[in-house]
C-alpha positions as a Markdown table, in Angstrom:
| # | Residue | x | y | z |
|---|---|---|---|---|
| 1 | Met | 5.0 | -2.1 | -5.8 |
| 2 | Ile | 3.5 | -4.3 | -3.0 |
| 3 | Tyr | 3.5 | -8.0 | -3.4 |
| 4 | Ile | 1.2 | -10.1 | -1.3 |
| 5 | Tyr | 0.9 | -13.9 | -1.4 |
| 6 | Val | -2.6 | -15.1 | -0.5 |
| 7 | Asp | -3.3 | -18.6 | 0.7 |
| 8 | Thr | -5.7 | -19.8 | -2.0 |
| 9 | Lys | -6.9 | -22.8 | 0.1 |
| 10 | Asn | -8.9 | -20.7 | 2.5 |
| 11 | Tyr | -8.6 | -17.1 | 1.0 |
| 12 | Asp | -7.6 | -15.3 | 4.2 |
| 13 | Tyr | -7.3 | -11.7 | 3.1 |
| 14 | Ser | -5.7 | -10.5 | 6.4 |
| 15 | Lys | -2.3 | -10.1 | 4.6 |
| 16 | Ile | -3.9 | -7.7 | 2.1 |
| 17 | Asp | -5.6 | -5.8 | 4.9 |
| 18 | Lys | -2.2 | -5.6 | 6.7 |
| 19 | Ala | -0.6 | -4.3 | 3.5 |
| 20 | Leu | -3.2 | -1.6 | 3.1 |
| 21 | Glu | -2.6 | -0.5 | 6.6 |
| 22 | Tyr | 1.2 | -0.6 | 6.1 |
| 23 | Ala | 0.9 | 1.5 | 2.9 |
| 24 | Lys | -1.3 | 4.0 | 4.8 |
| 25 | Gln | 1.2 | 4.2 | 7.7 |
| 26 | Glu | 4.2 | 4.7 | 5.4 |
| 27 | Asn | 2.3 | 7.2 | 3.2 |
| 28 | Leu | 2.7 | 5.1 | 0.1 |
| 29 | Asn | 0.5 | 7.1 | -2.2 |
| 30 | Asp | 1.6 | 5.8 | -5.7 |
| 31 | Phe | 1.8 | 2.0 | -5.6 |
| 32 | Arg | 0.5 | -1.0 | -7.3 |
| 33 | Phe | -0.5 | -4.3 | -5.7 |
| 34 | Leu | 0.9 | -7.5 | -7.0 |
| 35 | Val | -1.1 | -10.6 | -5.9 |
| 36 | Asn | -1.1 | -14.3 | -6.8 |
| 37 | Asp | -4.8 | -14.9 | -7.6 |
| 38 | Ile | -7.8 | -13.3 | -9.2 |
| 39 | Arg | -10.0 | -13.3 | -6.1 |
| 40 | Ser | -7.5 | -11.0 | -4.4 |
| 41 | Ile | -7.7 | -8.6 | -7.4 |
| 42 | Asp | -11.5 | -8.5 | -6.9 |
| 43 | Tyr | -11.1 | -7.9 | -3.2 |
| 44 | Leu | -8.7 | -5.0 | -3.9 |
| 45 | Arg | -11.0 | -3.6 | -6.6 |
| 46 | Glu | -13.8 | -3.4 | -4.1 |
| 47 | Lys | -11.6 | -1.2 | -2.0 |
| 48 | Gly | -10.7 | 1.0 | -5.0 |
| 49 | Ile | -7.1 | -0.4 | -5.4 |
| 50 | Lys | -5.5 | -1.5 | -8.6 |
| 51 | Ala | -3.8 | -4.8 | -8.7 |
| 52 | Val | -1.8 | -7.1 | -11.1 |
| 53 | Asn | -2.0 | -10.9 | -11.0 |
| 54 | Leu | 1.3 | -12.8 | -10.7 |
| 55 | Asp | 1.6 | -16.6 | -10.8 |
| 56 | Gly | 4.5 | -16.6 | -8.2 |
| 57 | Phe | 7.0 | -14.4 | -6.4 |
| 58 | Glu | 9.6 | -15.0 | -9.1 |
| 59 | Asp | 7.4 | -13.2 | -11.5 |
| 60 | Val | 8.2 | -10.0 | -9.6 |
| 61 | Phe | 11.4 | -9.8 | -11.8 |
| 62 | Asn | 9.1 | -9.3 | -14.9 |
| 63 | Val | 7.3 | -6.2 | -13.6 |
| 64 | Val | 9.7 | -4.5 | -11.1 |
| 65 | Thr | 12.8 | -2.6 | -12.1 |
| 66 | His | 15.8 | -1.8 | -9.9 |
| 67 | Asp | 14.5 | 1.7 | -9.5 |
| 68 | Asp | 11.2 | 0.5 | -8.0 |
| 69 | Lys | 10.8 | 0.1 | -4.3 |
| 70 | Leu | 9.3 | -3.3 | -3.5 |
| 71 | Tyr | 7.4 | -4.0 | -0.3 |
| 72 | Tyr | 6.3 | -7.6 | 0.2 |
| 73 | Asn | 4.6 | -10.1 | 2.5 |
| 74 | Thr | 5.0 | -13.8 | 1.5 |
| 75 | Asp | 5.9 | -17.2 | 2.9 |
| 76 | Glu | 7.7 | -18.0 | -0.4 |
| 77 | Asp | 11.5 | -18.0 | -0.7 |
| 78 | Asp | 12.6 | -14.4 | -1.1 |
| 79 | Thr | 16.4 | -15.0 | -1.5 |
| 80 | Phe | 16.6 | -13.9 | -5.1 |
| 81 | Val | 14.4 | -10.8 | -4.5 |
| 82 | Lys | 16.7 | -9.7 | -1.6 |
| 83 | Ile | 19.7 | -10.1 | -3.9 |
| 84 | Gln | 18.2 | -8.3 | -6.9 |
| 85 | Phe | 16.4 | -5.6 | -4.9 |
| 86 | Pro | 18.5 | -4.7 | -1.9 |
| 87 | Asn | 16.1 | -1.8 | -1.0 |
| 88 | Ser | 13.1 | -4.2 | -0.8 |
| 89 | Val | 11.2 | -4.3 | 2.5 |
| 90 | Lys | 9.5 | -7.3 | 3.9 |
| 91 | Phe | 6.7 | -6.4 | 6.3 |
């Protein structure tokens, strides 16, 4: 799973592009994007990538299990995610 927080005030998709490049570099073939808004889902669909909408970073707990590897890029507080998912990777 890859979680990306997109600033919805100006819809800068550079974090998504960075995540796509990171996934390519790390050879992450089987992953799902988790994003915080519908426009980001459309942006990813145009690139052929499946995505799920989450209202906030804390919703990661509802869709990710301890067996999942979580990669994320957010400005939100990530303290609880680091505790619950010690193998998570912030990029």
